[in-house]
Short mmCIF file of N, CA and C in Angstrom, two decimals:
data_model
loop_
_atom_site.label_atom_id
_atom_site.label_comp_id
_atom_site.label_asym_id
_atom_site.label_seq_id
_atom_site.Cartn_x
_atom_site.Cartn_y
_atom_site.Cartn_z
N UNK A 1 0.51 -1.36 0.31
CA UNK A 1 0.01 0.05 -0.32
C UNK A 1 1.03 1.02 0.31
N UNK A 2 0.58 2.25 -1.04
CA UNK A 2 1.22 3.56 -0.80
C UNK A 2 0.92 4.56 -0.13
N UNK A 3 1.12 5.79 -0.18
CA UNK A 3 0.83 6.92 0.49
C UNK A 3 1.24 7.94 -0.46
N UNK A 4 0.06 8.41 -0.57
CA UNK A 4 -0.15 9.90 -1.73
C UNK A 4 -0.56 10.68 -0.72
N UNK A 5 0.47 11.75 -1.02
CA UNK A 5 -0.53 12.83 -0.24
C UNK A 5 -0.77 14.50 -0.88
N UNK A 6 -1.85 14.44 -0.51
CA UNK A 6 -2.36 16.04 -1.32
C UNK A 6 -2.73 17.57 -0.71
N UNK A 7 -1.90 17.65 -1.00
CA UNK A 7 -2.58 19.43 -0.58
C UNK A 7 -2.73 20.32 -1.32
N UNK A 8 -3.99 21.28 -0.80
CA UNK A 8 -5.16 21.98 -1.27
C UNK A 8 -4.90 23.44 -0.92
N UNK A 9 -4.78 24.17 -1.74
CA UNK A 9 -5.53 25.42 -1.27
C UNK A 9 -6.80 26.59 -1.51
N UNK A 10 -7.25 26.32 -0.51
CA UNK A 10 -9.33 26.84 -1.14
C UNK A 10 -9.21 28.48 -0.10
N UNK A 11 -9.49 29.26 -1.14
CA UNK A 11 -10.36 30.45 -0.72
C UNK A 11 -11.95 30.07 -0.59
N UNK A 12 -12.49 28.78 -0.33
CA UNK A 12 -13.89 28.97 0.27
C UNK A 12 -14.35 27.74 0.29
N UNK A 13 -13.42 26.42 0.72
CA UNK A 13 -13.55 25.42 0.46
C UNK A 13 -13.96 24.48 -0.53
N UNK A 14 -13.98 25.10 -2.21
CA UNK A 14 -13.98 23.97 -2.66
C UNK A 14 -13.13 23.10 -3.23
N UNK A 15 -11.58 23.95 -3.57
CA UNK A 15 -10.61 23.07 -3.39
C UNK A 15 -10.14 21.58 -2.45
N UNK A 16 -11.10 21.92 -0.97
CA UNK A 16 -10.20 21.81 0.13
C UNK A 16 -11.84 19.52 -0.25
N UNK A 17 -12.68 19.77 -0.17
CA UNK A 17 -13.78 19.05 -1.34
C UNK A 17 -13.80 18.41 -2.22
N UNK A 18 -12.91 19.31 -2.98
CA UNK A 18 -12.62 18.55 -4.16
C UNK A 18 -11.29 17.26 -4.19
N UNK A 19 -10.22 17.37 -2.86
CA UNK A 19 -8.93 16.88 -2.74
C UNK A 19 -9.52 15.83 -1.87
N UNK A 20 -10.95 16.28 -0.93
CA UNK A 20 -11.22 15.04 -0.38
C UNK A 20 -11.85 13.70 -1.10
N UNK A 21 -12.30 14.40 -2.02
CA UNK A 21 -13.21 13.25 -2.89
C UNK A 21 -11.52 12.70 -3.95
N UNK A 22 -11.10 13.03 -4.04
CA UNK A 22 -9.95 12.42 -4.95
C UNK A 22 -8.67 12.04 -3.73
N UNK A 23 -9.07 12.14 -2.01
CA UNK A 23 -8.58 10.90 -1.66
C UNK A 23 -9.10 9.88 -1.08
N UNK A 24 -10.86 9.85 -0.76
CA UNK A 24 -12.15 8.89 -1.27
C UNK A 24 -10.91 7.89 -2.41
N UNK A 25 -11.37 8.37 -3.52
CA UNK A 25 -10.78 7.33 -4.88
C UNK A 25 -9.59 6.21 -4.53
N UNK A 26 -8.39 7.27 -4.49
CA UNK A 26 -7.42 6.62 -4.14
C UNK A 26 -7.29 5.78 -3.11
N UNK A 27 -8.03 5.64 -2.01
CA UNK A 27 -8.69 4.77 -1.23
C UNK A 27 -9.95 3.57 -0.92
N UNK A 28 -10.01 4.35 -1.95
CA UNK A 28 -10.62 2.74 -3.04
C UNK A 28 -9.93 1.35 -3.32
N UNK A 29 -9.16 2.01 -3.45
CA UNK A 29 -7.92 0.89 -4.59
C UNK A 29 -6.67 0.81 -2.87
N UNK A 30 -7.27 1.00 -1.86
CA UNK A 30 -6.94 0.03 -1.14
C UNK A 30 -4.86 1.02 -0.86
N UNK A 31 -4.72 1.84 -1.13
CA UNK A 31 -3.42 2.61 -1.46
C UNK A 31 -4.21 4.09 0.18
N UNK A 32 -3.72 5.01 0.70
CA UNK A 32 -3.34 5.61 1.67
C UNK A 32 -3.60 7.26 0.95
N UNK A 33 -4.54 7.60 1.38
CA UNK A 33 -3.97 9.17 0.72
C UNK A 33 -3.80 10.00 2.79
N UNK A 34 -3.39 10.81 2.26
CA UNK A 34 -3.18 12.16 3.09
C UNK A 34 -3.72 13.07 2.58
N UNK A 35 -4.73 14.39 3.23
CA UNK A 35 -4.85 15.19 2.85
C UNK A 35 -4.98 15.91 3.68
N UNK A 36 -3.86 17.73 3.56
CA UNK A 36 -3.74 18.70 4.00
C UNK A 36 -3.88 20.49 4.07
N UNK A 37 -4.07 20.93 4.57
CA UNK A 37 -3.93 22.56 4.17
C UNK A 37 -2.88 22.56 3.66
N UNK A 38 -2.50 23.93 2.43
CA UNK A 38 -1.14 23.97 2.35
C UNK A 38 -0.85 24.70 3.47
N UNK A 39 -1.60 25.24 4.60
CA UNK A 39 -0.33 26.29 6.16
C UNK A 39 -0.41 25.44 6.63
N UNK A 40 0.17 23.03 6.54
CA UNK A 40 0.08 22.73 7.28
C UNK A 40 1.83 22.07 6.96
N UNK A 41 2.47 22.79 5.22
CA UNK A 41 3.25 22.41 5.17
C UNK A 41 4.43 23.45 5.32
N UNK A 42 5.49 22.50 6.21
CA UNK A 42 6.20 24.24 6.41
C UNK A 42 7.49 24.06 5.96
N UNK A 43 7.90 23.50 5.37
CA UNK A 43 9.59 22.71 5.89
C UNK A 43 9.11 21.85 4.25
N UNK A 44 10.57 21.21 3.42
CA UNK A 44 10.65 20.22 2.21
C UNK A 44 10.52 18.56 2.60
N UNK A 45 10.43 18.95 4.75
CA UNK A 45 10.23 17.26 4.41
C UNK A 45 9.82 17.40 5.77
N UNK A 46 7.74 17.92 5.37
CA UNK A 46 6.56 17.64 4.77
C UNK A 46 6.00 16.96 4.05
N UNK A 47 7.01 17.31 2.51
CA UNK A 47 6.45 16.38 1.30
C UNK A 47 7.40 14.61 1.50
N UNK A 48 8.29 14.91 2.25
CA UNK A 48 9.45 13.89 1.62
C UNK A 48 8.01 12.74 2.38
N UNK A 49 8.13 10.94 1.86
CA UNK A 49 7.68 10.03 2.83
C UNK A 49 6.72 9.06 1.20
N UNK A 50 6.38 10.14 0.29
CA UNK A 50 5.21 9.92 -0.61
C UNK A 50 5.29 8.93 -1.51
N UNK A 51 4.48 8.41 -2.18
CA UNK A 51 4.89 7.59 -3.08
C UNK A 51 4.00 8.81 -4.37
N UNK A 52 3.36 9.47 -4.10
CA UNK A 52 2.52 10.19 -5.03
C UNK A 52 2.29 11.84 -4.27
N UNK A 53 1.84 12.58 -4.80
CA UNK A 53 1.52 13.94 -5.34
C UNK A 53 -0.01 14.51 -5.93
N UNK A 54 -0.86 15.26 -4.75
CA UNK A 54 -1.69 15.55 -6.07
C UNK A 54 -1.46 17.34 -5.14
N UNK A 55 -1.08 17.63 -5.83
CA UNK A 55 -1.50 19.52 -5.42
C UNK A 55 -2.87 20.36 -6.17
N UNK A 56 -3.42 21.30 -5.03
CA UNK A 56 -4.36 21.84 -5.30
C UNK A 56 -4.87 22.90 -4.91
N UNK A 57 -5.17 24.10 -5.87
CA UNK A 57 -5.89 25.39 -5.48
C UNK A 57 -6.97 25.84 -6.89
N UNK A 58 -7.49 26.53 -5.24
CA UNK A 58 -8.32 28.01 -6.19
C UNK A 58 -8.07 28.13 -7.62
N UNK A 59 -8.54 29.24 -8.34
CA UNK A 59 -8.12 29.96 -9.36
C UNK A 59 -8.70 30.65 -8.91
N UNK A 60 -7.97 31.96 -8.68
CA UNK A 60 -8.19 33.78 -8.17
C UNK A 60 -7.91 34.66 -8.78
N UNK A 61 -8.82 35.39 -9.86
CA UNK A 61 -7.77 36.09 -10.92
C UNK A 61 -6.93 35.53 -10.88
N UNK A 62 -7.38 34.69 -11.77
CA UNK A 62 -6.55 33.87 -12.74
C UNK A 62 -5.68 33.30 -12.35
N UNK A 63 -4.80 33.48 -11.17
CA UNK A 63 -3.95 32.23 -10.85
C UNK A 63 -4.38 31.99 -9.39
N UNK A 64 -3.08 30.80 -8.92
CA UNK A 64 -2.87 29.82 -8.24
C UNK A 64 -3.14 30.98 -6.97
N UNK A 65 -3.12 30.35 -6.07
CA UNK A 65 -3.66 30.63 -4.90
C UNK A 65 -2.03 31.08 -4.08
N UNK A 66 -1.86 32.19 -4.00
CA UNK A 66 -0.48 32.46 -3.47
C UNK A 66 -0.28 31.45 -2.75
N UNK A 67 -0.53 31.68 -1.87
CA UNK A 67 0.07 29.98 -0.40
C UNK A 67 0.49 28.67 -1.46
N UNK A 68 -0.17 28.37 -2.10
CA UNK A 68 0.60 27.13 -2.89
C UNK A 68 1.54 27.66 -3.53
N UNK A 69 1.61 28.80 -4.34
CA UNK A 69 2.46 29.48 -5.24
C UNK A 69 3.79 29.11 -4.67
N UNK A 70 3.99 29.64 -2.92
CA UNK A 70 4.99 29.71 -1.95
C UNK A 70 5.27 28.46 -1.30
N UNK A 71 4.54 27.41 -1.54
CA UNK A 71 5.24 26.11 -1.39
C UNK A 71 5.28 25.12 -2.66
N UNK A 72 5.00 25.85 -3.98
CA UNK A 72 5.50 25.26 -4.97
C UNK A 72 7.42 25.30 -4.99
N UNK A 73 7.99 27.15 -4.26
CA UNK A 73 9.02 26.62 -3.91
C UNK A 73 10.07 25.60 -3.30
N UNK A 74 8.99 25.43 -2.37
CA UNK A 74 9.85 24.82 -1.35
C UNK A 74 9.72 23.31 -1.86
N UNK A 75 8.58 23.06 -2.38
CA UNK A 75 8.26 21.45 -3.13
C UNK A 75 9.73 21.26 -4.12
N UNK A 76 10.02 22.47 -4.85
CA UNK A 76 11.58 22.53 -5.33
C UNK A 76 12.26 21.85 -4.47
N UNK A 77 12.71 21.94 -3.83
CA UNK A 77 13.75 21.61 -2.81
C UNK A 77 13.95 20.39 -2.26
N UNK A 78 12.86 19.46 -2.18
CA UNK A 78 12.20 18.08 -2.23
C UNK A 78 12.28 16.92 -3.19
N UNK A 79 13.41 17.33 -3.89
CA UNK A 79 13.74 16.22 -4.62
C UNK A 79 12.38 14.60 -5.23
N UNK A 80 11.50 15.56 -5.37
CA UNK A 80 10.06 14.98 -6.54
C UNK A 80 10.45 14.54 -7.87
N UNK A 81 10.93 14.92 -7.84
CA UNK A 81 11.60 14.19 -9.62
C UNK A 81 11.25 12.80 -9.64
N UNK A 82 10.53 12.25 -10.73
CA UNK A 82 9.98 10.56 -11.43
C UNK A 82 9.35 10.47 -9.77
N UNK A 83 8.36 11.37 -9.05
CA UNK A 83 7.85 10.81 -8.30
C UNK A 83 6.27 10.67 -9.45
N UNK A 84 4.55 10.54 -9.61
CA UNK A 84 4.36 10.53 -9.89
C UNK A 84 2.82 11.40 -9.02
N UNK A 85 2.88 12.63 -9.94
CA UNK A 85 1.92 13.63 -9.57
C UNK A 85 0.77 13.74 -9.88
N UNK A 86 -0.16 14.71 -9.27
CA UNK A 86 -1.59 15.17 -10.29
C UNK A 86 -1.67 16.15 -10.31
N UNK A 87 -3.12 17.46 -10.07
CA UNK A 87 -2.74 18.66 -9.92
C UNK A 87 -4.59 18.68 -10.65
N UNK A 88 -5.20 19.19 -9.29
CA UNK A 88 -6.82 19.50 -9.07
C UNK A 88 -6.87 21.01 -8.73
N UNK A 89 -8.05 22.10 -9.42
CA UNK A 89 -8.67 22.98 -8.78
C UNK A 89 -9.88 23.42 -8.83
N UNK A 90 -10.85 23.85 -7.61
CA UNK A 90 -11.54 24.48 -8.46
C UNK A 90 -11.78 25.99 -9.01
N UNK A 91 -12.64 26.17 -9.35
CA UNK A 91 -12.70 27.92 -10.43
C UNK A 91 -14.05 28.38 -10.40
N UNK A 92 -14.21 29.39 -10.37
CA UNK A 92 -15.31 30.09 -11.32
C UNK A 92 -15.43 30.30 -12.49
N UNK A 93 -14.57 30.23 -13.73
CA UNK A 93 -14.50 31.06 -14.42
C UNK A 93 -13.59 30.62 -15.92
N UNK A 94 -11.95 30.45 -15.04
CA UNK A 94 -11.30 29.91 -15.78
C UNK A 94 -10.69 28.80 -15.56
N UNK A 95 -10.59 28.92 -14.44
CA UNK A 95 -9.35 27.58 -14.59
C UNK A 95 -7.59 27.37 -14.67
N UNK A 96 -7.33 28.42 -14.35
CA UNK A 96 -6.23 28.07 -14.93
C UNK A 96 -5.01 27.76 -13.64
N UNK A 97 -5.58 27.77 -12.44
CA UNK A 97 -4.68 27.40 -11.14
C UNK A 97 -4.38 26.15 -11.53
N UNK A 98 -4.89 25.34 -11.61
CA UNK A 98 -4.68 23.48 -12.08
C UNK A 98 -3.28 23.18 -13.12
N UNK A 99 -3.82 23.91 -14.27
CA UNK A 99 -2.92 23.51 -15.59
C UNK A 99 -1.44 24.03 -14.59
N UNK A 100 -1.54 25.11 -14.52
CA UNK A 100 0.13 26.11 -13.96
C UNK A 100 0.69 25.12 -12.97
N UNK A 101 -1.14 24.28 -12.10
CA UNK A 101 0.30 23.67 -10.43
C UNK A 101 0.68 22.55 -11.97
N UNK A 102 -0.21 21.88 -12.15
CA UNK A 102 0.78 20.59 -13.36
C UNK A 102 1.32 20.78 -14.41
N UNK A 103 1.41 21.83 -14.53
CA UNK A 103 2.94 22.00 -15.74
C UNK A 103 3.71 22.42 -15.11
N UNK A 104 4.02 23.40 -14.09
CA UNK A 104 4.89 23.68 -12.52
C UNK A 104 4.96 22.00 -12.89
N UNK A 105 4.64 21.22 -12.53
CA UNK A 105 4.92 19.33 -11.42
C UNK A 105 5.51 18.69 -12.64
N UNK A 106 5.29 19.23 -13.83
CA UNK A 106 5.49 17.53 -14.94
C UNK A 106 7.10 18.80 -14.95
N UNK A 107 6.95 20.07 -15.14
CA UNK A 107 8.26 20.94 -16.33
C UNK A 107 9.49 20.63 -15.33
N UNK A 108 8.80 21.50 -13.77
CA UNK A 108 10.11 22.05 -13.33
C UNK A 108 10.46 20.56 -12.11
N UNK A 109 9.25 19.86 -11.48
CA UNK A 109 10.07 19.03 -10.88
C UNK A 109 10.29 17.67 -11.39
N UNK A 110 9.83 17.95 -12.97
CA UNK A 110 10.37 16.47 -13.90
C UNK A 110 8.65 15.10 -13.07
N UNK A 111 8.23 14.63 -12.55
CA UNK A 111 7.42 14.07 -12.78
C UNK A 111 6.91 13.64 -13.06
N UNK A 112 5.76 12.32 -12.72
CA UNK A 112 5.56 11.80 -13.36
C UNK A 112 3.97 11.79 -13.24
N UNK A 113 3.63 11.74 -14.45
CA UNK A 113 2.23 12.98 -13.83
C UNK A 113 0.31 12.58 -14.94
N UNK A 114 -0.34 12.31 -14.09
CA UNK A 114 -1.42 11.59 -14.29
C UNK A 114 -2.18 12.55 -16.46
N UNK A 115 -3.14 12.10 -16.17
CA UNK A 115 -3.12 12.76 -17.79
C UNK A 115 -3.39 13.71 -17.92
N UNK A 116 -3.33 14.53 -17.07
CA UNK A 116 -4.28 16.57 -17.08
C UNK A 116 -4.62 16.68 -15.63
N UNK A 117 -4.49 17.43 -15.35
CA UNK A 117 -5.44 18.00 -14.06
C UNK A 117 -6.77 18.24 -14.17
N UNK A 118 -7.62 17.92 -12.81
CA UNK A 118 -8.81 18.01 -12.66
C UNK A 118 -9.31 19.39 -12.26
N UNK A 119 -10.30 20.33 -13.21
CA UNK A 119 -10.48 21.10 -12.63
C UNK A 119 -12.21 20.89 -12.49
N UNK A 120 -12.76 21.65 -11.50
CA UNK A 120 -14.09 21.82 -10.95
C UNK A 120 -14.55 22.96 -10.96
N UNK A 121 -15.76 23.12 -10.86
CA UNK A 121 -16.15 24.66 -10.27
C UNK A 121 -16.86 24.11 -9.27
N UNK A 122 -17.33 23.34 -9.33
CA UNK A 122 -17.83 22.29 -7.74
C UNK A 122 -17.54 21.29 -7.88
N UNK A 123 -17.58 20.05 -6.89
CA UNK A 123 -17.98 19.05 -6.21
C UNK A 123 -19.31 18.76 -6.80
N UNK A 124 -19.94 19.39 -6.71
CA UNK A 124 -21.92 18.89 -6.60
C UNK A 124 -22.45 19.38 -7.58
N UNK A 125 -21.87 19.75 -8.83
CA UNK A 125 -22.23 20.17 -9.98
C UNK A 125 -21.96 18.92 -10.84
N UNK A 126 -22.74 18.61 -12.16
CA UNK A 126 -22.50 18.21 -12.70
C UNK A 126 -21.42 16.94 -13.02
N UNK A 127 -21.33 15.90 -11.42
CA UNK A 127 -21.04 14.43 -11.99
C UNK A 127 -19.92 14.48 -10.85
N UNK A 128 -19.41 16.04 -10.88
CA UNK A 128 -18.51 16.35 -9.60
C UNK A 128 -17.33 15.72 -8.89
N UNK A 129 -17.89 15.11 -8.20
CA UNK A 129 -18.25 13.73 -6.91
C UNK A 129 -17.43 12.76 -7.26
N UNK A 130 -17.96 11.86 -8.24
CA UNK A 130 -17.63 11.09 -9.60
C UNK A 130 -16.86 11.43 -9.85
N UNK A 131 -16.05 12.15 -10.70
CA UNK A 131 -15.05 12.68 -11.44
C UNK A 131 -13.62 13.23 -10.37
N UNK A 132 -14.04 13.61 -9.22
CA UNK A 132 -13.17 13.43 -8.75
C UNK A 132 -12.38 12.17 -8.09
N UNK A 133 -13.38 11.70 -7.38
CA UNK A 133 -12.86 9.86 -7.17
C UNK A 133 -12.23 9.16 -8.11
N UNK A 134 -12.43 9.61 -9.60
CA UNK A 134 -12.23 8.71 -10.44
C UNK A 134 -10.87 9.05 -10.75
N UNK A 135 -10.48 10.81 -10.49
CA UNK A 135 -9.23 10.52 -10.62
C UNK A 135 -8.15 10.55 -9.18
N UNK A 136 -8.97 9.91 -8.17
CA UNK A 136 -7.87 9.66 -7.86
C UNK A 136 -7.37 8.06 -8.14
N UNK A 137 -8.65 7.18 -8.41
CA UNK A 137 -8.55 5.97 -8.75
C UNK A 137 -7.84 6.29 -10.01
N UNK A 138 -7.23 7.09 -11.36
CA UNK A 138 -6.36 7.94 -11.79
C UNK A 138 -4.64 8.05 -11.72
N UNK A 139 -5.05 8.41 -9.88
CA UNK A 139 -3.81 8.26 -9.61
C UNK A 139 -2.81 7.05 -8.75
N UNK A 140 -4.20 6.30 -8.46
CA UNK A 140 -3.90 4.71 -7.84
C UNK A 140 -3.30 4.62 -9.32
N UNK A 141 -3.46 4.35 -10.03
CA UNK A 141 -3.37 3.78 -11.35
C UNK A 141 -2.12 3.58 -11.30
N UNK A 142 -0.76 4.94 -11.43
CA UNK A 142 -0.07 4.57 -11.77
C UNK A 142 0.80 3.99 -10.70
N UNK A 143 -0.09 4.18 -8.77
CA UNK A 143 0.46 3.40 -7.87
C UNK A 143 1.80 1.66 -8.63
N UNK A 144 0.21 1.37 -9.26
CA UNK A 144 0.21 0.13 -8.99
C UNK A 144 -0.33 -1.35 -8.65
#
C-alpha cells in the first residue's frame, strides 16, 4: 500500500472538498491518502515519504492562490523527480491554477504525471463527486 499526499489551498472550501474526494478514490483502491491544508506544509521535509502527490489550488483572479505558489517553491527543494503527480482545483470562470500547477510539477519537478489536471467549478455540479473520485483512482493506477 502506497501513500499519497494531497495538499490544497482554498478560498471558500471547494478545493478542499475536491481534494477529499480524490483521497476517497485513492482509498477505494487500497492505497493510503493524506489530505493536508497548505498551511500544514512548513518545510520540504513535510513533503517526503510519499509515492505520489496531488497539489490543488483555487483559481483566483486567473492565478493560483499565493500560498500554493510559495509551497511550490518549497517543493522544488524536496526532490520530487520521477514521483507520481497530479493537480486539481476549483474555479469560477477560468481554472488556470490547476493547469499551472500541473505544468510546474511535470516540467520543473520532472514528475510522472497523470493524464491532465482536474478542474471543477464545484464537486456538487455535473458529476463532480464521481469525477474527483475517478481522478483519485487514476492516481492510484500509477502506483500499481
